[in-house]
Coordinates of C-alpha atoms in Angstrom, one line a residue:
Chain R
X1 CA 0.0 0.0 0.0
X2 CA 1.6 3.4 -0.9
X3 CA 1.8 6.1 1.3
X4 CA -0.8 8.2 0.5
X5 CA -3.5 5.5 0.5
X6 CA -2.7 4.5 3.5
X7 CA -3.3 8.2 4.9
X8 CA -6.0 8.6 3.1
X9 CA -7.4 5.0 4.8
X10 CA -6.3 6.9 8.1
X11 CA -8.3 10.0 7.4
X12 CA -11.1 8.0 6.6
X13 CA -10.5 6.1 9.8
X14 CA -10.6 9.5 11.5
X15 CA -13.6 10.9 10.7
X16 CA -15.9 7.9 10.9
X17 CA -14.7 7.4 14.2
X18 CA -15.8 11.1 14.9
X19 CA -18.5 10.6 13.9
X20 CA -19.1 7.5 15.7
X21 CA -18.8 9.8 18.0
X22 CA -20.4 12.8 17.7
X23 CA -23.5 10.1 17.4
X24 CA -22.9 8.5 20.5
X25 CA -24.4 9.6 23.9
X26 CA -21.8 11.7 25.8
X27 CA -18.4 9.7 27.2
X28 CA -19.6 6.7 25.2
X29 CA -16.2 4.2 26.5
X30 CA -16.2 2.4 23.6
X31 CA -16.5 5.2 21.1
X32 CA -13.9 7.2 22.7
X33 CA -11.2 4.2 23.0
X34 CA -11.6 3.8 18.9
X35 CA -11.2 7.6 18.9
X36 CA -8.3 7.8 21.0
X37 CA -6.2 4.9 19.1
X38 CA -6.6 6.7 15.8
X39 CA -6.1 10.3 16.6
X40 CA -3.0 9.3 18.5
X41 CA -1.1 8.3 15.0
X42 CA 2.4 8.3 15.7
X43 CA 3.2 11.7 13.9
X44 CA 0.8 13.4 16.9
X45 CA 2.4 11.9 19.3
X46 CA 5.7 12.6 18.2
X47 CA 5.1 16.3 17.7
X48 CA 3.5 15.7 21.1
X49 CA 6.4 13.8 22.7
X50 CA 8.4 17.4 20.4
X51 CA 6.0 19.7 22.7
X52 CA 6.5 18.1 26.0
X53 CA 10.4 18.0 25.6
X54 CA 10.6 21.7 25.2
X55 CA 9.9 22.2 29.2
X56 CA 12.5 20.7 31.3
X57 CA 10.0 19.0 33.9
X58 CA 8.2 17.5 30.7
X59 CA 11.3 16.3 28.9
X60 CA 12.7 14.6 33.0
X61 CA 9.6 12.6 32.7
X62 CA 9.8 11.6 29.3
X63 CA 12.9 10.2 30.0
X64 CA 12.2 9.1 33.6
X65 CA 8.9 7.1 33.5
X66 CA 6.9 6.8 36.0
X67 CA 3.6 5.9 37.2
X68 CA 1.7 7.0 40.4
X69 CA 1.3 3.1 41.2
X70 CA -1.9 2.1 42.7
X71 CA -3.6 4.9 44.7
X72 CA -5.0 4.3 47.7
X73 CA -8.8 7.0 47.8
X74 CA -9.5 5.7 51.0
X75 CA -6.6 6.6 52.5
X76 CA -6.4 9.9 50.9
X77 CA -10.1 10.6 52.0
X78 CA -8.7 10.7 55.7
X79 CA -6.9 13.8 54.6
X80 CA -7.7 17.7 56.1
X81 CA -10.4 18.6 53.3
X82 CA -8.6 21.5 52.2
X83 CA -5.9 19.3 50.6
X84 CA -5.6 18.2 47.0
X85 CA -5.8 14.6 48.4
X86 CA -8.9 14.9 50.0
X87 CA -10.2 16.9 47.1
X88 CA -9.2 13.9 44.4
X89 CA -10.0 11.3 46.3
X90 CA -13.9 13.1 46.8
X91 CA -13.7 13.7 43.5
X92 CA -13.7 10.2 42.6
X93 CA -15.3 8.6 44.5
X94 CA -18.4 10.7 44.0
X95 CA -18.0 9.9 40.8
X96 CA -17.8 6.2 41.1
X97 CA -14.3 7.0 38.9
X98 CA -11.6 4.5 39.8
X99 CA -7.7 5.4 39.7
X100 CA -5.6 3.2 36.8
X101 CA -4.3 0.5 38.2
X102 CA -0.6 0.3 38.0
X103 CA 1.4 -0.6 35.2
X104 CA 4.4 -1.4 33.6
X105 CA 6.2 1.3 31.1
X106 CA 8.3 0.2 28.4
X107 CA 8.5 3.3 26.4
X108 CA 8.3 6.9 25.9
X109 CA 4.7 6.7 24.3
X110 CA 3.5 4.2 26.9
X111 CA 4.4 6.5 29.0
X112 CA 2.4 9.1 27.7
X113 CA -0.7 7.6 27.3
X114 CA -0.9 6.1 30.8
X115 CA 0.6 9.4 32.0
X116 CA -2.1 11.8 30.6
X117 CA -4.8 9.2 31.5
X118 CA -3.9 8.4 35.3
X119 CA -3.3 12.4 35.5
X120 CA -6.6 13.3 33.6
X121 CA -9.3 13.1 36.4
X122 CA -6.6 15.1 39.2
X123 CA -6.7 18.2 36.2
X124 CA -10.3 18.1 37.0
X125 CA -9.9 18.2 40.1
X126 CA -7.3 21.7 40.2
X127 CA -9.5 23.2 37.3
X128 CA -12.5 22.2 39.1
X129 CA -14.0 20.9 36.3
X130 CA -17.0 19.1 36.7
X131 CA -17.7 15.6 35.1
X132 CA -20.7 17.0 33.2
X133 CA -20.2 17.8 29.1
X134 CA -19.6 21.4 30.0
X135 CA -16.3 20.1 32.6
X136 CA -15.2 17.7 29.6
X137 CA -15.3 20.4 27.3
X138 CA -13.1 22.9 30.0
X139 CA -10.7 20.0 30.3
X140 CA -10.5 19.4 26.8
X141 CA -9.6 22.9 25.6
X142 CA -7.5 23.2 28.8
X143 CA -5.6 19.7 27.4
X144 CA -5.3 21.3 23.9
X145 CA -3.9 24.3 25.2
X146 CA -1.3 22.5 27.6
X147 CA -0.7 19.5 24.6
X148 CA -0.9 22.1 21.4
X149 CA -0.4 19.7 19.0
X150 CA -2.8 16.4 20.5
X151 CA -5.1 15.5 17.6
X152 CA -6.9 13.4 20.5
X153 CA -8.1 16.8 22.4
X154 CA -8.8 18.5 19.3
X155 CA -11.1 16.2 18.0
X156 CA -12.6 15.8 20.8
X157 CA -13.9 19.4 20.8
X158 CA -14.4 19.7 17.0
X159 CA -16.9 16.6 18.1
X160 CA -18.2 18.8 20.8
X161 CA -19.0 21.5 18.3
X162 CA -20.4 19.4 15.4
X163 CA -22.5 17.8 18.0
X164 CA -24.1 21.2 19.4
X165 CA -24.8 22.1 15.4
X166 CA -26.6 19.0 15.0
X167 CA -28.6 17.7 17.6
X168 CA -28.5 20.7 19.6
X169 CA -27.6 24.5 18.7
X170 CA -29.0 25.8 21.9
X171 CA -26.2 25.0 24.0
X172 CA -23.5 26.5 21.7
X173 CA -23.7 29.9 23.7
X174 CA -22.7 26.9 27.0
X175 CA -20.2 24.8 24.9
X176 CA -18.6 27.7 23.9
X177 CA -17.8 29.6 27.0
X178 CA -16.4 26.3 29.0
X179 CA -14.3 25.7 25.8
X180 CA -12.9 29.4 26.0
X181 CA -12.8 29.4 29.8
X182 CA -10.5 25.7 29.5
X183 CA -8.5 26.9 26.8
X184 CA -7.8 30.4 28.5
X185 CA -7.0 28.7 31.8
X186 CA -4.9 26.0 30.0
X187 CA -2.5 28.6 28.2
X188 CA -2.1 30.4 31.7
X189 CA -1.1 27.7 33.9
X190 CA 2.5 25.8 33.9
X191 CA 3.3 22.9 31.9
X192 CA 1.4 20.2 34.0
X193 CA 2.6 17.2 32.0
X194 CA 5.2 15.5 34.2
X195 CA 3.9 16.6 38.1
X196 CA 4.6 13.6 40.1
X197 CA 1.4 14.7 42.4
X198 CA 2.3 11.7 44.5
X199 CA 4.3 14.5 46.4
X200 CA 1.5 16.8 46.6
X201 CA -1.6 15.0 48.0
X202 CA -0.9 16.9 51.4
X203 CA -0.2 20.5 50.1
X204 CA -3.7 22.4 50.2
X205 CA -5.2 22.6 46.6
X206 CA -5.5 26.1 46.3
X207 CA -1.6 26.1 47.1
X208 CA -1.3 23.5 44.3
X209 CA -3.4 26.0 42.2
X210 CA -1.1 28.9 42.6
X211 CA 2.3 27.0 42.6
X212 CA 1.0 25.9 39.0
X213 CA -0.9 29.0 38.0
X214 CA -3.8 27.8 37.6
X215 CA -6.2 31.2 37.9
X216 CA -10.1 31.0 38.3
X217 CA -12.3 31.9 34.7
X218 CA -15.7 31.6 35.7
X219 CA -17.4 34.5 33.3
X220 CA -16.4 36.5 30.7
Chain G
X1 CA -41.9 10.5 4.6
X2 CA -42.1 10.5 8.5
X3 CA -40.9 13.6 10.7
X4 CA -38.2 11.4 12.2
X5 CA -36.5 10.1 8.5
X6 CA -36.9 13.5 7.1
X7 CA -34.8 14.8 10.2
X8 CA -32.2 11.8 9.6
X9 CA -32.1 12.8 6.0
X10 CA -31.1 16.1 6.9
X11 CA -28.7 15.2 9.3
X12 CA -27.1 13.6 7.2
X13 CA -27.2 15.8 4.3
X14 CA -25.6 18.5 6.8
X15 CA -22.7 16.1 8.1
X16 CA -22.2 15.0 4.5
X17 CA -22.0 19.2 3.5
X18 CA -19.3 19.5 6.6
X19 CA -17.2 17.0 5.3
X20 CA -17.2 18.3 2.0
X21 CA -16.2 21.4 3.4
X22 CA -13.7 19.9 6.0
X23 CA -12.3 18.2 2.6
X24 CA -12.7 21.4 0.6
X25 CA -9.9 24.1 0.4
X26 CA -10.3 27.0 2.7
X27 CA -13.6 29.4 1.6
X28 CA -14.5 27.1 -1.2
X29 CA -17.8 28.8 -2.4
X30 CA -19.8 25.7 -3.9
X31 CA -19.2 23.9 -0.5
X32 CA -19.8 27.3 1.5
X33 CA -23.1 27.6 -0.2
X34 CA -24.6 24.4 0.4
X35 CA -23.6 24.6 4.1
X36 CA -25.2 27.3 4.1
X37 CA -28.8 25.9 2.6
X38 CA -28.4 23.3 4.7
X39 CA -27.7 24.5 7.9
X40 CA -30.3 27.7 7.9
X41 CA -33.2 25.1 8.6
X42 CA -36.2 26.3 9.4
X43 CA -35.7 25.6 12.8
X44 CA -32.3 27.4 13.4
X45 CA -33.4 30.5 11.6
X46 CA -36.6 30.9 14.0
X47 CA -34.1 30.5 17.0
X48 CA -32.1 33.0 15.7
X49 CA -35.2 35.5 14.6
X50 CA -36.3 35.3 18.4
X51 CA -32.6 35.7 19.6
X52 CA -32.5 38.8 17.7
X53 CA -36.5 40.2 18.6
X54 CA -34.9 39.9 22.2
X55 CA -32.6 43.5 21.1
X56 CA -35.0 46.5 20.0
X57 CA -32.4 47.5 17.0
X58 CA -32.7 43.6 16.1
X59 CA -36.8 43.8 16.4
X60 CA -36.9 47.0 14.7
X61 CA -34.5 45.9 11.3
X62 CA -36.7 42.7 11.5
X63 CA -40.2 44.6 11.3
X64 CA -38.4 46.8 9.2
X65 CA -36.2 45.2 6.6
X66 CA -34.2 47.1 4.8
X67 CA -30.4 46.8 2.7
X68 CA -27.7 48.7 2.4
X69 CA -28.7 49.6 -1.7
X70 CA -25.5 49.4 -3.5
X71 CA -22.6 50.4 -1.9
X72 CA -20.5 52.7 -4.1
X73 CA -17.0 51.6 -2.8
X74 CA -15.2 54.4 -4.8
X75 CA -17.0 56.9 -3.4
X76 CA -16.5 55.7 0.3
X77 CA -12.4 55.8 -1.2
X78 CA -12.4 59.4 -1.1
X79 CA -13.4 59.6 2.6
X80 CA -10.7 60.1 4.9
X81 CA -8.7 57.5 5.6
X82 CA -10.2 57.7 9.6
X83 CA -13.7 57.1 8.4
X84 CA -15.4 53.6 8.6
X85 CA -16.3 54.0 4.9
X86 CA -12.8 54.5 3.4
X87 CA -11.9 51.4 5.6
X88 CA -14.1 49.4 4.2
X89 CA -14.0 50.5 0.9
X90 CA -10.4 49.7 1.0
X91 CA -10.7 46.1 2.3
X92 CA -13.1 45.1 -0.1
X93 CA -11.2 46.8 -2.7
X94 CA -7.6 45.2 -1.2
X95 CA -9.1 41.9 -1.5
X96 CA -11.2 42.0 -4.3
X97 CA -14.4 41.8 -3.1
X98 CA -17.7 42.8 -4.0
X99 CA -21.1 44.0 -1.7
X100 CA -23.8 42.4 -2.5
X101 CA -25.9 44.0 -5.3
X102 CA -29.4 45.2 -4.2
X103 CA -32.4 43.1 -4.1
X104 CA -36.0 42.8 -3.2
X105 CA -36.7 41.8 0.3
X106 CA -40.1 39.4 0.5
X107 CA -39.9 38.3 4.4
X108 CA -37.4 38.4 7.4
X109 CA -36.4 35.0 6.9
X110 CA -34.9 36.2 3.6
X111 CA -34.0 39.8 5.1
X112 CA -31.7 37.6 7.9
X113 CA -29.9 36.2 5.4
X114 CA -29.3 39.3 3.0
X115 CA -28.7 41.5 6.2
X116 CA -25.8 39.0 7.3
X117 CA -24.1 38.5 4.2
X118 CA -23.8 42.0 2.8
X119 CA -22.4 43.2 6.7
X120 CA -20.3 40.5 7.1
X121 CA -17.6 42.0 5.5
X122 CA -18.2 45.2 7.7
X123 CA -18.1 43.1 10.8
X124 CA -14.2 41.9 9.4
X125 CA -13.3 45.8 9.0
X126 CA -14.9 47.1 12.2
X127 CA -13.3 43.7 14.4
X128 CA -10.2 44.4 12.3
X129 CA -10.3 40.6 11.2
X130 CA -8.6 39.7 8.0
X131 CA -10.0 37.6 5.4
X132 CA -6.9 34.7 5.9
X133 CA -8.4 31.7 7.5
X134 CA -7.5 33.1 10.8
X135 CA -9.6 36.2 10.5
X136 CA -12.2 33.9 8.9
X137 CA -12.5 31.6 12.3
X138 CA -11.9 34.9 14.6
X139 CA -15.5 36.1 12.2
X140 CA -17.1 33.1 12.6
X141 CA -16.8 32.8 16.5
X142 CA -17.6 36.8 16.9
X143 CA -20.5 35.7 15.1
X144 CA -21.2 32.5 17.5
X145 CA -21.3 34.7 20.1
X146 CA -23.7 37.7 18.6
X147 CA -26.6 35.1 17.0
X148 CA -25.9 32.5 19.5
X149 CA -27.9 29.8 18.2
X150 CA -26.8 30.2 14.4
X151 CA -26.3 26.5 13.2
X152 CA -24.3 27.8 9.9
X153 CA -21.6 29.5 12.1
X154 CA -20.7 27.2 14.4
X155 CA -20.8 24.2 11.6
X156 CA -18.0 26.7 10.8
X157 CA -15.9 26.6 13.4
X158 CA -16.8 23.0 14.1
X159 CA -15.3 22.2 10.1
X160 CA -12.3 24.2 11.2
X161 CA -11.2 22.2 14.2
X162 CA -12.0 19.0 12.6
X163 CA -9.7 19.8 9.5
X164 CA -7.1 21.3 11.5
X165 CA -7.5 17.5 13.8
X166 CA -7.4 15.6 10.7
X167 CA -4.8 17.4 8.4
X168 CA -2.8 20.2 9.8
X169 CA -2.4 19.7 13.5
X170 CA 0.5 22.0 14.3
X171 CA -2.7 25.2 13.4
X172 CA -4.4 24.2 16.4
X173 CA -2.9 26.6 18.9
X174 CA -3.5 29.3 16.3
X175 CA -7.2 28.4 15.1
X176 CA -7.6 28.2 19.2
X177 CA -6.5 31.9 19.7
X178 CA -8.7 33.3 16.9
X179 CA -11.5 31.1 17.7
X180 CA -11.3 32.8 21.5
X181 CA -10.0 36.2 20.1
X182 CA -13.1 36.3 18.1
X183 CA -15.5 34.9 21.3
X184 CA -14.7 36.8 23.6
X185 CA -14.6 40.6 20.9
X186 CA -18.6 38.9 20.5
X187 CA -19.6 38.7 24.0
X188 CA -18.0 42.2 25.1
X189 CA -19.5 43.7 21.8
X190 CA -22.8 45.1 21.5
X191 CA -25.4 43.6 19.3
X192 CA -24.3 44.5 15.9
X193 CA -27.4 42.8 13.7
X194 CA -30.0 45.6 12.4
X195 CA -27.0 48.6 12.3
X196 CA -27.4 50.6 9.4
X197 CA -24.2 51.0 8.4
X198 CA -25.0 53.2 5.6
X199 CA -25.4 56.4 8.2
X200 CA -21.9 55.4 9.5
X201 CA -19.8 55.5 6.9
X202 CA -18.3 58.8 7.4
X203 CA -17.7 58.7 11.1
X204 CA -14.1 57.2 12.4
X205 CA -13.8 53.5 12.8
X206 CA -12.6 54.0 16.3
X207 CA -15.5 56.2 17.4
X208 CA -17.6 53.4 16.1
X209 CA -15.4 50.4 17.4
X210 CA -16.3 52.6 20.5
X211 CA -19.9 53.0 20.2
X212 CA -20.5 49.4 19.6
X213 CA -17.9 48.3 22.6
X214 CA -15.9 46.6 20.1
X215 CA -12.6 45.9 21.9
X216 CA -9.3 44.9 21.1
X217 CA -8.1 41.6 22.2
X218 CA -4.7 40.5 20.5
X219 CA -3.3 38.7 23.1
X220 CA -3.6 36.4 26.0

């Protein structure tokens, strides 16, 4: 098969996975798993892995693995509230969300993906973004803005927006503000990619907040 | 054919028009135009009548329909340069573009979409958007945020992310910024639909960037 067919069988992969999705209820698992394996082609992720390796905590994780091992929500829960522990560890559970179970890494790209997905529910948590459509959004624009060059994120507001065209135009004024808020809040904070918050469960979150400059954009 | 297949059909006839555009190169006017048909359903338009009849200038133009006639651009040229009229005059001449000839207006439905087409090029001059694709998203989000439930401006922006996700990635952060830029200048600015531009023309661009709280955001 010659290159460009087998882009163009890519691309074609793409967007009728999109639209898989944009079809699906909201946070369909198995919609978004297809998603996620085709959008991260290994040209994003390198430009990704590119990104990342610009920021010296980014590029120390990338070349020291890690994983935050199996973590323990009970135990956390015992924490003073005011500490991101306590907050994650609510968050979750709430939720009925359930940590990744630890793993073994064997390279950079591993790494990546079990990295932003074992990290993904604690950047709710210090953007306090809820688990509704309107949080995913936030934390999707938030996730573009920190990965800049993540097909995954992307897509997943293009969906959001084809989806609000579609089915249901009154909510664009909605979509649209938590996508600017995220994306605004996501170019204004630190590089997050790489925070072993294994260290940081005791530290009070809005101290977590300001040591990674993460600032509050409710309204416009 | 039932109400429930002919909403399917149209569904799909608008996802099949955004992936013609997504696949179409940028401003493609055969592509434009059928998005256009397709996604000014009956239903979007009479959202976006009763979002306007919420502003008394936007009730007023709509009981009142009227067009700008045709727009002598070489006159407006010998204006002074400070003037709203020689501003405009010189982007549509800069980029060789032409207003809208003047036509007969039967009902608001058709007034809506003769109103927005012929000022759309004032709303680039007056939010000092180019007409390169970044302008073009920075437009279509200021215009998101002004008709708020407008299905045909938010399929743009929703075409724009998805072809940036599919075949230019390294845009994103770029289409991002205008796509906010462009938000937030609609949100801030006053409602714009139902100005009659035509008694503007020879006052400064500034004094009516003022007037309409049209502000200047460059930067984040």
């Amino acid at each position: 098969m010659s290159v460009n067919s087998a882009r163009q069988r890519w691309e074609e992969a793409l967007i009728s996975s999109l639209l898989e999705m944009t079809r699906a209820r909201d946070g369909d698992p198995v919609a978004l798993d297809r998603l996620a394996k085709i959008s991260n082609d290994p040209e994003s992720l390198q430009l990704v892995v590119e990104k990342i390796s610009r920021d010296p905590q980014g590029k120390y994780a990338l070349d020291n693995p890690f994983t935050l091992g199996n973590i323990d929500l009970e135990k956390l829960q015992t924490l003073s509230p005011d500490t991101l522990g306590y907050c994650y560890a609510d968050h979750m559970i709430r939720n009925n969300l359930k940590p990744l179970e630890a793993t073994k890494i064997d390279n950079k790209y591993q790494f990546l993906g079990i990295h932003v997905t074992e990290t993904h529910d604690i950047w709710h948590v210090i953007t306090n973004s809820n688990t509704d459509i309107l949080g995913e959004i936030k934390i999707e624009a938030f996730s573009v803005a920190q990965f800049e060059v993540s097909r995954f994120w992307l897509a997943l507001l293009a969906k959001n927006l084809l989806k609000s065209t579609i089915y249901d135009i009154e909510v664009a004024t909605q979509y649209m503000d938590a996508l600017t808020t995220g994306w605004l809040m996501g170019k204004t904070a630190k590089p997050l990619f790489g925070v072993n918050w294994n260290t940081l469960w005791e530290t009070p979150i809005e101290k977590v907040r300001k040591s990674f400059n993460i600032v509050k954009i409710d309204h416009f």
